Coordinates of N, CA, C and O in Angstrom, one line a residue:
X1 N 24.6 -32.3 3.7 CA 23.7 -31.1 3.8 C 22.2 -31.6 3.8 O 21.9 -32.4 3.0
X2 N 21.3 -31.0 4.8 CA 19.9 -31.5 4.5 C 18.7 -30.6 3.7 O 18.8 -29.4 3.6
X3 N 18.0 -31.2 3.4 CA 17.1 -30.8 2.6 C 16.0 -29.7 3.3 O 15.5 -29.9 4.4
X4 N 15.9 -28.4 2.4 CA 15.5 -27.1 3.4 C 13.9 -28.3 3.5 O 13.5 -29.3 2.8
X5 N 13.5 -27.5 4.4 CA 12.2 -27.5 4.8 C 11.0 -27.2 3.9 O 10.1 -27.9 3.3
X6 N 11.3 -26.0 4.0 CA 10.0 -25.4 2.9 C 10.7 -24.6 2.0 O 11.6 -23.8 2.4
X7 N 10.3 -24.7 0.8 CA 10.9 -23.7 -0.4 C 9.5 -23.2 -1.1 O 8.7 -23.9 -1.6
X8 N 9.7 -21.5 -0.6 CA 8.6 -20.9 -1.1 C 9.0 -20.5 -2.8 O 10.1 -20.0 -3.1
X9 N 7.9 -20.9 -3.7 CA 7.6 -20.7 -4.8 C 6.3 -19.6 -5.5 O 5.2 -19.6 -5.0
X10 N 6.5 -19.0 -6.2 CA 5.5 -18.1 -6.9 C 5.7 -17.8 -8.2 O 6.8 -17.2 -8.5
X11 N 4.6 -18.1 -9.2 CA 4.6 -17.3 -10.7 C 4.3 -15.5 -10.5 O 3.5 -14.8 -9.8
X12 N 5.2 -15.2 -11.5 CA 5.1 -13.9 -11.9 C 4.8 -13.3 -12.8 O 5.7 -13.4 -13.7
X13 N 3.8 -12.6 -13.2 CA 3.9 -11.8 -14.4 C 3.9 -10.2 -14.7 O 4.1 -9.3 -13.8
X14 N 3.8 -10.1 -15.8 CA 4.1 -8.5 -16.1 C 2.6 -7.9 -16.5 O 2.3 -8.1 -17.7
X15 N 1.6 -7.3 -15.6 CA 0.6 -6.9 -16.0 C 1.0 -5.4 -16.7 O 0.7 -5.5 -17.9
X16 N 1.5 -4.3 -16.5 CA 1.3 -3.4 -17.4 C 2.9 -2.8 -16.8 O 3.2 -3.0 -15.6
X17 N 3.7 -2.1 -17.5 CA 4.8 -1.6 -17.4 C 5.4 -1.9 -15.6 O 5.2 -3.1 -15.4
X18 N 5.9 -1.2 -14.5 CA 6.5 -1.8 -13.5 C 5.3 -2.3 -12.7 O 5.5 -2.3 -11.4
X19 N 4.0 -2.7 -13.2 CA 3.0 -3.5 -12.4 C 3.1 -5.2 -12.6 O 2.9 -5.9 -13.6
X20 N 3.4 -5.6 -11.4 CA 3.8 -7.3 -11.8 C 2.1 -8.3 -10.4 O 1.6 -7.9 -9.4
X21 N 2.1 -9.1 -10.9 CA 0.9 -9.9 -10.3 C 2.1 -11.1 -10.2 O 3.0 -11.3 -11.0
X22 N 1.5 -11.7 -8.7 CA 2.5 -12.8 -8.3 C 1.1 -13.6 -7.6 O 0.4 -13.2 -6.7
X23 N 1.1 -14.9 -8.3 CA 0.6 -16.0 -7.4 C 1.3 -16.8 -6.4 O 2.3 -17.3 -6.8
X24 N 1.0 -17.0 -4.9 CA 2.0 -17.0 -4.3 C 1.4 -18.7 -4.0 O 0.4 -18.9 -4.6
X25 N 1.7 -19.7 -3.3 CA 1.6 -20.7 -2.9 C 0.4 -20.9 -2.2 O -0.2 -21.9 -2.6
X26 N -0.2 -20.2 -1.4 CA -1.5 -20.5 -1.3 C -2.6 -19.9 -2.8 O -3.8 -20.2 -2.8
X27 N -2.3 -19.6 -3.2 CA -3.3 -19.3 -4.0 C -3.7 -18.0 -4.4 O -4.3 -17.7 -5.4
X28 N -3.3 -17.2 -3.3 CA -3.7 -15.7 -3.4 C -2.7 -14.7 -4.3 O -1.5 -14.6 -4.1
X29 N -3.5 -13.8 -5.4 CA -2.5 -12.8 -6.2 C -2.5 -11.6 -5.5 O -3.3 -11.0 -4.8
X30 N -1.3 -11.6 -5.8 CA -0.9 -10.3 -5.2 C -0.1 -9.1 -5.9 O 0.9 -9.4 -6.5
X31 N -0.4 -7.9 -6.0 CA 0.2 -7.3 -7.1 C 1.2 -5.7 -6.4 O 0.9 -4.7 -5.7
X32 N 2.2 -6.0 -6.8 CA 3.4 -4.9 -6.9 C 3.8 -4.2 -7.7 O 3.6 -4.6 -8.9
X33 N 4.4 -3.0 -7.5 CA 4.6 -2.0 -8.5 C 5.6 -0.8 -7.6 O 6.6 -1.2 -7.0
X34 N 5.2 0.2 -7.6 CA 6.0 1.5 -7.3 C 4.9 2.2 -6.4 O 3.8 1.9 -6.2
X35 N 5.6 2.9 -6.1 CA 4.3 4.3 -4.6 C 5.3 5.1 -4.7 O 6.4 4.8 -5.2
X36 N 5.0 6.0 -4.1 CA 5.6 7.2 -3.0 C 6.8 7.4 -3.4 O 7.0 6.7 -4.4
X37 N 8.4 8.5 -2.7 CA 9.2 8.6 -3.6 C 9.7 7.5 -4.2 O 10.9 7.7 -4.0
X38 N 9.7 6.8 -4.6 CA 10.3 5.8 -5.7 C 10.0 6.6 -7.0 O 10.6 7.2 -7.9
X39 N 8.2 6.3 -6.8 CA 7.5 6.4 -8.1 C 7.9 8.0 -8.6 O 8.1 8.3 -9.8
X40 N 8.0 9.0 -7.7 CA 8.2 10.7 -7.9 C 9.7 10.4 -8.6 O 9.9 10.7 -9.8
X41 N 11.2 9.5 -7.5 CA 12.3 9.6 -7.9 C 12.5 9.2 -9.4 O 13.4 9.8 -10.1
X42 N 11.9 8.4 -9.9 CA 11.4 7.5 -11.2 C 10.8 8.5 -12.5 O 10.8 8.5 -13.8
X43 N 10.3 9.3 -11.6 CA 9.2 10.1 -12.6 C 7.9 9.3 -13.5 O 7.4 9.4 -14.6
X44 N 7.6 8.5 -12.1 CA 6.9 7.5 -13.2 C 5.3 7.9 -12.4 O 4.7 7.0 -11.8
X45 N 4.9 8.9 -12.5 CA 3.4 9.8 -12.1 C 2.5 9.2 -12.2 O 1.7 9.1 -11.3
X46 N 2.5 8.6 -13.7 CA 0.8 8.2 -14.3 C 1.1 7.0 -14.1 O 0.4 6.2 -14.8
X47 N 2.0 6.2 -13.3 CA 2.1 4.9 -12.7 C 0.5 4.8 -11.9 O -0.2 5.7 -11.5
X48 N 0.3 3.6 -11.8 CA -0.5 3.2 -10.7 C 0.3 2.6 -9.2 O 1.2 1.7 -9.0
X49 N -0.3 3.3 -8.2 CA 0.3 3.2 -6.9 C -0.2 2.5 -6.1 O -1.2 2.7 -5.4
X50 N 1.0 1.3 -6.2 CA 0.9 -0.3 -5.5 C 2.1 -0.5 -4.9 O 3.1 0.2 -5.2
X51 N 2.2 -1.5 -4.0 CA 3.3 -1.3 -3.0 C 4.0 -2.3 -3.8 O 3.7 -3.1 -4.7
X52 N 5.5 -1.8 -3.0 CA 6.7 -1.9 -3.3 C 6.9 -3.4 -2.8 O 6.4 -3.7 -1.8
X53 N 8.1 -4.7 -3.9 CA 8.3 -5.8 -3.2 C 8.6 -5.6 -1.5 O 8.1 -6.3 -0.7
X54 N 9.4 -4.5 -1.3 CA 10.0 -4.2 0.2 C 9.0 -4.4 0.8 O 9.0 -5.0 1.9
X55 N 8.0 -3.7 0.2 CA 6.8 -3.3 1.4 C 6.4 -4.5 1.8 O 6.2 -4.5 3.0
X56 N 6.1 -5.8 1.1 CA 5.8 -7.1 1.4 C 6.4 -7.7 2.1 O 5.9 -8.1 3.1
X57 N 7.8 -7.8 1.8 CA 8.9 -8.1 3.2 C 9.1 -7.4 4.6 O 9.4 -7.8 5.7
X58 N 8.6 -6.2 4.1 CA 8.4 -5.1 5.7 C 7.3 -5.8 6.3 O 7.5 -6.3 7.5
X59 N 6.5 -5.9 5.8 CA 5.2 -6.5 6.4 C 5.2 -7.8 7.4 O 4.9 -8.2 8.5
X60 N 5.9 -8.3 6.0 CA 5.9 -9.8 6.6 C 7.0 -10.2 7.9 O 7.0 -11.2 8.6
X61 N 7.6 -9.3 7.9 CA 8.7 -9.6 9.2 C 8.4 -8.4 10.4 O 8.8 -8.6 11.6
X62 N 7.5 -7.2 10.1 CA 6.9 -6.6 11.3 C 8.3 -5.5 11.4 O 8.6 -4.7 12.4
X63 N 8.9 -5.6 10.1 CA 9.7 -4.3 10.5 C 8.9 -2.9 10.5 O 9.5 -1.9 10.8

């Protein structure tokens, strides 16, 4: 078996209840949390509204 290519890495932390900050391999933070129905389905209102891990992967693949 050969050795992957690139293995993407990033620290994570827990800024404030489901708000997380991710340092990603270049250098840049980036922060996730809940939005739209999730955050309504959740009942989590007085959340702060930051995109969803998905939304990062949507992005990034142009779905």
């Amino acid at each position: 078996m050969s050795e992957p290519l690139y293995v993407a890495r990033a620290e994570i932390r827990k800024v404030d209840g489901d708000h997380r900050r991710a340092r990603i391999a270049t250098g840049v933070d980036v922060d996730f949390g809940v939005h739209g129905p999730i955050r309504e389905h959740f009942r989590l209102d007085s959340r702060k509204n930051l995109p969803l891990p998905v939304d990062y992967i949507a992005a990034a693949t142009g779905a």
